[in-house]
């Protein structure tokens, strides 16, 4: 496998992670790697990075702190649409790594579960390193690549990256029920991963004509389809399929899904034209201005914004669109409030107060549309945990004196 010093390499993440090539590429010396490895899905550690190699990507992971301090890892504070532009404005990659299905009778390999940035990069890449994995499902409307284009081929049957959602709890169910009231029949949805999106799929079973335009599709899509909630005359879109092995087997036979690149999913012009687009995201904490932190926990960088800002801003511009943030009002057993007067010291504002229409907790919905600064704070206070409201109200009174 010929890797040269100075090579620019693209290494996709999620279920498209080319696991059989991962250690070889990351361990190469003096190369520059761009990756979409995500925390909790594609583990990445400082010790895995080769000498003189620089890895960059839109997601930070706690295990990369040493690498970030040394400069071996560079966390890019950039949305998916912004990363696509950066890629287009930069020199072509020397190597694009992919994981694909076995070739069909025409010698075409499916990208299967992940398109994301890969189609745009493949169009210009100097060389393609491919893992042909028979476990990768062939999805009818996913991009394909001719096997003849591959410069390096590794045949491997390593199980694909999966994501198993924990069973929904009472808090997630209440949040989902509150949210479902704001999703009309015929809406187009973007959701992320986790308990609340999974619970929401159950809460939407009696809806009709729903459409999906989401960065990620996970197991909840099966619930909607089997309930008859999806528009049967629409081809639903995502850039990543990520979930259980059952989902990967099931999705082979669903021809009404399109797996496509970021250029078709995240661009503002695309999203702003979707009538009734509802973008549903989560946050670690929200302050009384409506600012949302999705990246820092206890002052430490643990993730990144990814496509969240693209979908939130697109939904705010779309006709009848809604940008929604869902979160439990407290941090589990500690009962510390996730609604705070101001984002805690050092925390990043991933979504500004201009990017959010609704904030939903298990205690209700703060509808921020058309509200003043003080009205927004009052609405957000009302969805905080009851035992935290008095303290938050006092903090806000002090803050408001200086506004």
Coordinates of C-alpha atoms in Angstrom, one line a residue:
X1 CA 0.0 0.0 0.0
X2 CA 1.8 3.1 -1.3
X3 CA 1.3 6.1 1.1
X4 CA 3.7 9.0 0.4
X5 CA 4.8 11.7 2.8
X6 CA 2.6 14.7 2.4
X7 CA -0.4 12.8 1.1
X8 CA -3.8 14.3 1.7
X9 CA -6.1 11.6 2.8
X10 CA -9.9 11.5 3.4
X11 CA -11.2 8.9 5.9
X12 CA -15.0 8.8 6.2
X13 CA -16.7 7.9 9.5
X14 CA -20.1 6.5 10.7
X15 CA -21.0 3.2 9.2
X16 CA -18.8 4.0 6.2
X17 CA -15.6 3.7 8.3
X18 CA -13.1 1.6 6.3
X19 CA -12.1 -0.3 9.4
X20 CA -9.6 -2.6 7.7
X21 CA -7.6 0.5 6.6
X22 CA -8.1 2.7 9.7
X23 CA -4.9 1.8 11.6
X24 CA -2.8 1.8 8.5
X25 CA -3.8 5.2 7.3
X26 CA -3.9 6.9 10.8
X27 CA -0.6 5.4 11.7
X28 CA 1.2 6.6 8.5
X29 CA 3.9 9.2 9.2
X30 CA 3.9 12.8 7.8
X31 CA 0.5 12.7 6.1
X32 CA -2.6 15.0 6.4
X33 CA -5.9 13.3 7.1
X34 CA -9.4 14.8 7.1
X35 CA -12.0 12.6 8.8
X36 CA -15.6 12.7 9.9
X37 CA -15.1 10.2 12.7
X38 CA -17.7 11.0 15.4
X39 CA -17.5 10.5 19.2
X40 CA -19.3 7.4 20.4
X41 CA -19.4 6.0 16.9
X42 CA -15.8 6.0 15.5
X43 CA -13.4 6.0 18.4
X44 CA -10.1 7.9 17.8
X45 CA -7.2 8.2 20.2
X46 CA -4.1 10.4 20.2
X47 CA -1.8 7.4 20.3
X48 CA -3.2 6.1 17.0
X49 CA -1.8 9.1 15.0
X50 CA 1.5 8.6 13.2
X51 CA 4.6 10.7 13.8
X52 CA 4.3 14.0 12.0
X53 CA 0.8 13.3 10.9
X54 CA -2.0 15.8 11.3
X55 CA -5.6 14.7 11.6
X56 CA -8.5 17.2 11.3
X57 CA -12.3 17.0 11.4
X58 CA -15.5 18.6 12.6
X59 CA -15.9 16.5 15.7
X60 CA -13.7 16.6 18.8
X61 CA -13.4 13.5 21.0
X62 CA -12.2 13.4 24.7
X63 CA -9.5 10.9 23.9
X64 CA -7.9 13.4 21.4
X65 CA -7.1 16.1 24.0
X66 CA -3.3 15.3 24.0
X67 CA -3.3 15.3 20.2
X68 CA -5.1 18.6 20.0
X69 CA -2.6 20.2 22.5
X70 CA 0.3 18.9 20.4
X71 CA -1.3 20.0 17.1
X72 CA -1.6 16.4 15.8
X73 CA -5.4 16.8 15.8
X74 CA -7.1 19.9 14.7
X75 CA -10.8 20.3 15.6
X76 CA -12.5 22.3 12.8
X77 CA -15.3 24.5 14.2
X78 CA -17.2 24.2 10.9
X79 CA -20.6 23.0 9.8
X80 CA -21.0 20.3 7.2
X81 CA -21.9 22.8 4.5
X82 CA -18.9 24.8 5.5
X83 CA -16.6 21.7 5.3
X84 CA -18.0 20.9 1.9
X85 CA -16.9 24.4 0.7
X86 CA -13.5 24.0 2.4
X87 CA -13.0 20.7 0.5
X88 CA -14.1 22.3 -2.8
X89 CA -11.7 25.2 -2.3
X90 CA -8.7 23.0 -1.3
X91 CA -6.4 20.9 -3.5
X92 CA -7.8 17.5 -4.4
X93 CA -7.1 14.6 -2.0
X94 CA -4.3 12.2 -2.9
X95 CA -6.2 9.3 -1.3
X96 CA -9.9 8.8 -0.7
X97 CA -10.6 5.7 1.5
X98 CA -14.0 4.0 1.1
X99 CA -15.9 1.0 2.3
X100 CA -18.2 -0.4 -0.4
X101 CA -20.3 -3.4 -1.2
X102 CA -19.2 -6.3 -3.4
X103 CA -19.4 -5.3 -7.1
X104 CA -22.5 -6.1 -9.1
X105 CA -22.7 -7.7 -12.5
X106 CA -21.6 -4.4 -14.1
X107 CA -18.6 -4.0 -11.8
X108 CA -20.3 -1.3 -9.7
X109 CA -19.8 -1.1 -5.9
X110 CA -22.4 0.7 -3.7
X111 CA -21.3 3.2 -1.1
X112 CA -24.2 1.7 0.8
X113 CA -24.8 3.3 4.2
X114 CA -22.8 6.4 3.8
X115 CA -22.4 9.1 1.1
X116 CA -21.8 12.3 3.1
X117 CA -18.6 13.9 1.6
X118 CA -17.4 10.9 -0.3
X119 CA -19.1 11.5 -3.7
X120 CA -17.6 15.1 -3.9
X121 CA -14.2 13.9 -2.9
X122 CA -14.2 10.8 -5.2
X123 CA -14.8 13.1 -8.2
X124 CA -11.3 14.7 -7.7
X125 CA -9.3 12.2 -5.7
X126 CA -6.0 11.0 -7.2
X127 CA -6.2 7.5 -5.8
X128 CA -8.9 5.4 -4.2
X129 CA -8.3 2.9 -1.5
X130 CA -11.3 0.6 -1.1
X131 CA -12.4 -2.0 1.4
X132 CA -14.9 -4.3 -0.3
X133 CA -17.0 -5.7 2.5
X134 CA -19.9 -8.1 1.7
X135 CA -21.7 -6.9 4.8
X136 CA -22.2 -3.4 3.2
X137 CA -25.7 -3.4 1.9
X138 CA -26.4 -2.4 -1.6
X139 CA -28.9 0.4 -1.4
X140 CA -30.7 1.1 -4.7
X141 CA -30.4 4.8 -4.6
X142 CA -27.0 5.2 -3.1
X143 CA -23.9 6.3 -5.1
X144 CA -21.9 3.7 -6.8
X145 CA -18.2 3.5 -7.8
X146 CA -16.7 1.2 -10.5
X147 CA -14.4 -1.3 -9.1
X148 CA -12.0 -0.5 -11.9
X149 CA -11.4 2.9 -10.3
X150 CA -9.8 1.4 -7.2
X151 CA -6.1 1.7 -6.9
X152 CA -5.9 -0.4 -3.7
X153 CA -8.4 -3.1 -2.8
X154 CA -8.7 -4.8 0.6
X155 CA -11.4 -7.6 0.9
X156 CA -12.7 -7.7 4.4
X157 CA -15.7 -8.9 6.3
X158 CA -15.4 -6.9 9.5
X159 CA -18.8 -6.1 11.0
X160 CA -20.1 -2.7 10.1
X161 CA -20.2 0.1 12.7
X162 CA -23.6 0.1 14.4
X163 CA -25.5 2.4 16.8
X164 CA -27.9 0.8 19.3
X165 CA -30.3 3.2 21.0
X166 CA -31.0 2.6 24.7
X167 CA -34.6 2.0 25.5
X168 CA -36.6 5.2 25.9
X169 CA -37.3 6.4 29.5
X170 CA -40.2 8.4 30.8
X171 CA -38.3 11.7 30.3
X172 CA -37.7 11.0 26.6
X173 CA -41.3 9.9 26.1
X174 CA -42.6 13.1 27.6
X175 CA -40.2 15.2 25.5
X176 CA -41.3 13.3 22.4
X177 CA -45.0 13.8 23.1
X178 CA -44.5 17.5 23.6
X179 CA -42.6 17.7 20.3
X180 CA -45.1 15.7 18.3
X181 CA -47.7 18.4 18.9
X182 CA -45.6 20.7 16.7
X183 CA -45.1 18.3 13.8
X184 CA -48.0 18.6 11.4
X185 CA -49.1 15.9 8.9
X186 CA -47.0 16.3 5.7
X187 CA -44.0 17.8 7.5
X188 CA -40.4 17.0 6.4
X189 CA -38.2 15.9 9.3
X190 CA -34.6 16.0 10.2
X191 CA -33.6 14.2 13.4
X192 CA -30.4 13.1 15.1
X193 CA -29.6 10.0 17.2
X194 CA -30.6 9.1 20.7
X195 CA -33.5 8.4 23.0
X196 CA -35.7 11.4 22.1
X197 CA -35.6 10.9 18.3
X198 CA -36.4 7.2 18.8
X199 CA -39.3 8.0 21.1
X200 CA -40.5 10.6 18.6
X201 CA -40.9 8.0 15.9
X202 CA -43.3 6.2 18.2
X203 CA -45.2 9.4 19.0
X204 CA -45.6 10.1 15.3
X205 CA -47.2 6.8 14.4
X206 CA -50.6 8.3 13.8
X207 CA -49.3 11.1 11.7
X208 CA -49.6 10.9 7.9
X209 CA -47.6 12.1 4.9
X210 CA -44.4 12.6 6.7
X211 CA -41.2 13.0 4.7
X212 CA -37.6 12.6 5.7
X213 CA -34.7 14.9 4.8
X214 CA -32.2 14.1 7.5
X215 CA -28.4 13.9 7.9
X216 CA -28.9 10.5 9.5
X217 CA -31.6 7.8 9.2
X218 CA -31.7 5.3 12.1
X219 CA -34.0 2.5 13.3
X220 CA -37.0 4.7 14.0
X221 CA -37.6 5.0 10.3
X222 CA -38.9 1.4 10.4
X223 CA -41.5 2.4 13.0
X224 CA -42.8 5.2 10.8
X225 CA -43.0 3.1 7.7
X226 CA -44.8 0.2 9.4
X227 CA -47.3 2.6 10.9
X228 CA -48.1 4.1 7.6
X229 CA -46.9 7.5 8.7
X230 CA -44.5 8.2 5.8
X231 CA -45.5 9.7 2.5
X232 CA -45.6 6.6 0.1
X233 CA -45.1 8.8 -3.0
X234 CA -41.9 10.4 -1.8
X235 CA -38.2 9.4 -1.9
X236 CA -36.8 10.1 1.5
X237 CA -33.2 11.3 1.8
X238 CA -30.2 11.1 4.1
X239 CA -26.5 11.2 3.8
X240 CA -25.9 8.5 6.4
X241 CA -27.7 5.3 7.6
X242 CA -26.6 4.4 11.1
X243 CA -28.3 2.0 13.4
X244 CA -28.7 -1.7 14.2
X245 CA -27.8 -4.7 12.1
X246 CA -31.5 -5.3 11.7
X247 CA -31.8 -1.8 10.1
X248 CA -28.9 -2.6 7.7
X249 CA -30.6 -5.8 6.6
X250 CA -34.0 -4.2 6.3
X251 CA -32.9 -1.2 4.3
X252 CA -31.7 -3.3 1.4
X253 CA -35.3 -3.8 0.4
X254 CA -36.6 -0.3 0.9
X255 CA -36.3 1.5 -2.4
X256 CA -37.9 4.7 -1.3
X257 CA -34.7 6.0 0.4
X258 CA -31.9 8.0 -1.2
X259 CA -28.5 8.1 0.3
X260 CA -26.7 11.1 -1.1
X261 CA -23.9 13.6 -0.6
X262 CA -23.8 16.7 1.6
X263 CA -24.3 18.8 -1.5
X264 CA -27.9 17.5 -1.8
X265 CA -28.6 17.5 2.0
X266 CA -27.1 20.4 3.9
X267 CA -26.8 23.4 1.7
X268 CA -28.8 26.5 2.8
X269 CA -30.5 26.9 -0.6
X270 CA -31.7 23.3 -0.6
X271 CA -33.0 23.4 3.0
X272 CA -34.7 26.8 2.7
X273 CA -36.9 25.5 -0.1
X274 CA -38.4 22.6 1.8
X275 CA -42.0 23.6 2.8
X276 CA -42.8 22.5 6.4
X277 CA -39.2 21.5 7.2
X278 CA -38.8 20.6 11.0
X279 CA -35.2 20.3 12.2
X280 CA -35.0 18.5 15.5
X281 CA -31.7 18.6 17.4
X282 CA -30.5 18.1 20.9
X283 CA -28.2 20.1 23.2
X284 CA -26.1 19.7 26.3
X285 CA -27.4 22.9 27.8
X286 CA -29.4 26.0 26.9
X287 CA -29.3 29.4 28.5
X288 CA -32.0 31.9 29.1
X289 CA -31.1 33.8 25.9
X290 CA -31.8 30.7 23.9
X291 CA -28.1 30.0 23.1
X292 CA -27.3 26.3 22.8
X293 CA -24.1 24.4 23.7
X294 CA -23.8 21.1 21.9
X295 CA -20.0 20.6 22.2
X296 CA -18.6 21.3 25.7
X297 CA -19.3 19.3 28.9
X298 CA -17.8 20.7 32.2
X299 CA -15.5 22.9 30.1
X300 CA -14.1 20.1 28.0
X301 CA -14.6 19.7 24.3
X302 CA -16.5 16.4 23.6
X303 CA -18.1 16.8 20.2
X304 CA -18.8 19.2 17.4
X305 CA -21.7 20.9 15.6
X306 CA -21.6 18.7 12.5
X307 CA -24.7 19.4 10.4
X308 CA -26.8 20.8 13.2
X309 CA -26.3 24.4 12.3
X310 CA -27.0 23.7 8.6
X311 CA -30.4 22.1 9.4
X312 CA -31.3 24.6 12.2
X313 CA -30.7 27.6 10.0
X314 CA -32.3 26.0 7.0
X315 CA -35.5 25.2 8.9
X316 CA -35.7 28.8 10.2
X317 CA -35.7 30.0 6.6
X318 CA -38.0 27.4 5.2
X319 CA -41.7 28.2 4.6
X320 CA -43.6 26.9 7.7
X321 CA -40.2 25.6 9.0
X322 CA -39.2 25.0 12.6
X323 CA -35.9 24.7 14.3
X324 CA -36.3 22.7 17.5
X325 CA -34.0 21.9 20.4
X326 CA -34.9 19.0 22.7
X327 CA -33.2 18.2 26.0
X328 CA -34.0 16.9 29.5
X329 CA -34.3 19.7 32.0
X330 CA -31.6 18.2 34.3
X331 CA -28.5 16.0 34.1
X332 CA -29.8 12.6 35.3
X333 CA -29.1 11.6 38.9
X334 CA -27.2 14.8 39.7
X335 CA -30.3 16.8 38.9
X336 CA -28.1 19.7 37.9
X337 CA -30.0 22.0 35.6
X338 CA -29.4 21.9 31.9
X339 CA -31.2 25.2 31.6
X340 CA -28.7 27.8 32.8
X341 CA -28.7 31.7 33.1
X342 CA -25.8 32.0 30.7
X343 CA -23.8 29.2 29.1
X344 CA -21.3 28.0 31.7
X345 CA -17.8 29.5 31.6
X346 CA -15.8 28.3 28.6
X347 CA -18.8 26.6 26.9
X348 CA -19.3 27.1 23.2
X349 CA -22.4 28.6 21.6
X350 CA -23.0 26.0 18.8
X351 CA -26.4 27.5 18.0
X352 CA -27.0 31.2 18.5
X353 CA -30.3 32.5 19.8
X354 CA -31.1 33.3 16.2
X355 CA -31.1 29.7 15.3
X356 CA -33.9 28.3 17.5
X357 CA -37.7 28.4 17.4
X358 CA -38.7 25.9 20.1
X359 CA -36.9 24.6 23.2
X360 CA -38.6 21.4 24.5
X361 CA -38.1 19.6 27.8
X362 CA -40.2 17.1 29.7
X363 CA -41.9 20.1 31.3
X364 CA -43.2 21.7 28.2
X365 CA -42.3 23.8 25.2
X366 CA -40.7 27.3 25.1
X367 CA -42.0 28.9 21.9
X368 CA -39.5 31.6 21.2
X369 CA -40.9 32.9 17.9
X370 CA -41.6 36.6 17.9
X371 CA -40.7 37.0 21.5
X372 CA -38.5 39.7 23.1
X373 CA -35.4 38.9 25.1
X374 CA -37.3 39.0 28.4
X375 CA -40.2 37.1 27.0
X376 CA -37.9 34.4 25.7
X377 CA -36.2 34.1 29.2
X378 CA -39.7 33.7 30.8
X379 CA -40.7 31.0 28.3
X380 CA -37.4 29.1 28.8
X381 CA -37.7 29.4 32.6
X382 CA -41.1 27.7 32.4
X383 CA -39.7 24.5 30.9
X384 CA -36.8 24.2 33.4
X385 CA -37.1 21.7 36.3
X386 CA -39.4 23.2 38.9
X387 CA -36.8 23.0 41.7
X388 CA -34.4 25.1 39.6
X389 CA -36.8 27.9 38.5
X390 CA -36.5 30.2 41.6
X391 CA -32.7 30.3 41.3
X392 CA -32.8 30.8 37.6
X393 CA -35.4 33.6 37.9
X394 CA -33.1 35.5 40.4
X395 CA -30.1 35.1 38.1
X396 CA -32.1 36.4 35.2
X397 CA -33.3 39.4 37.1
X398 CA -29.7 40.3 37.8
X399 CA -28.7 39.8 34.1
X400 CA -31.7 41.8 32.9
X401 CA -30.7 44.9 34.8
X402 CA -27.7 45.3 32.5
X403 CA -29.6 44.7 29.2

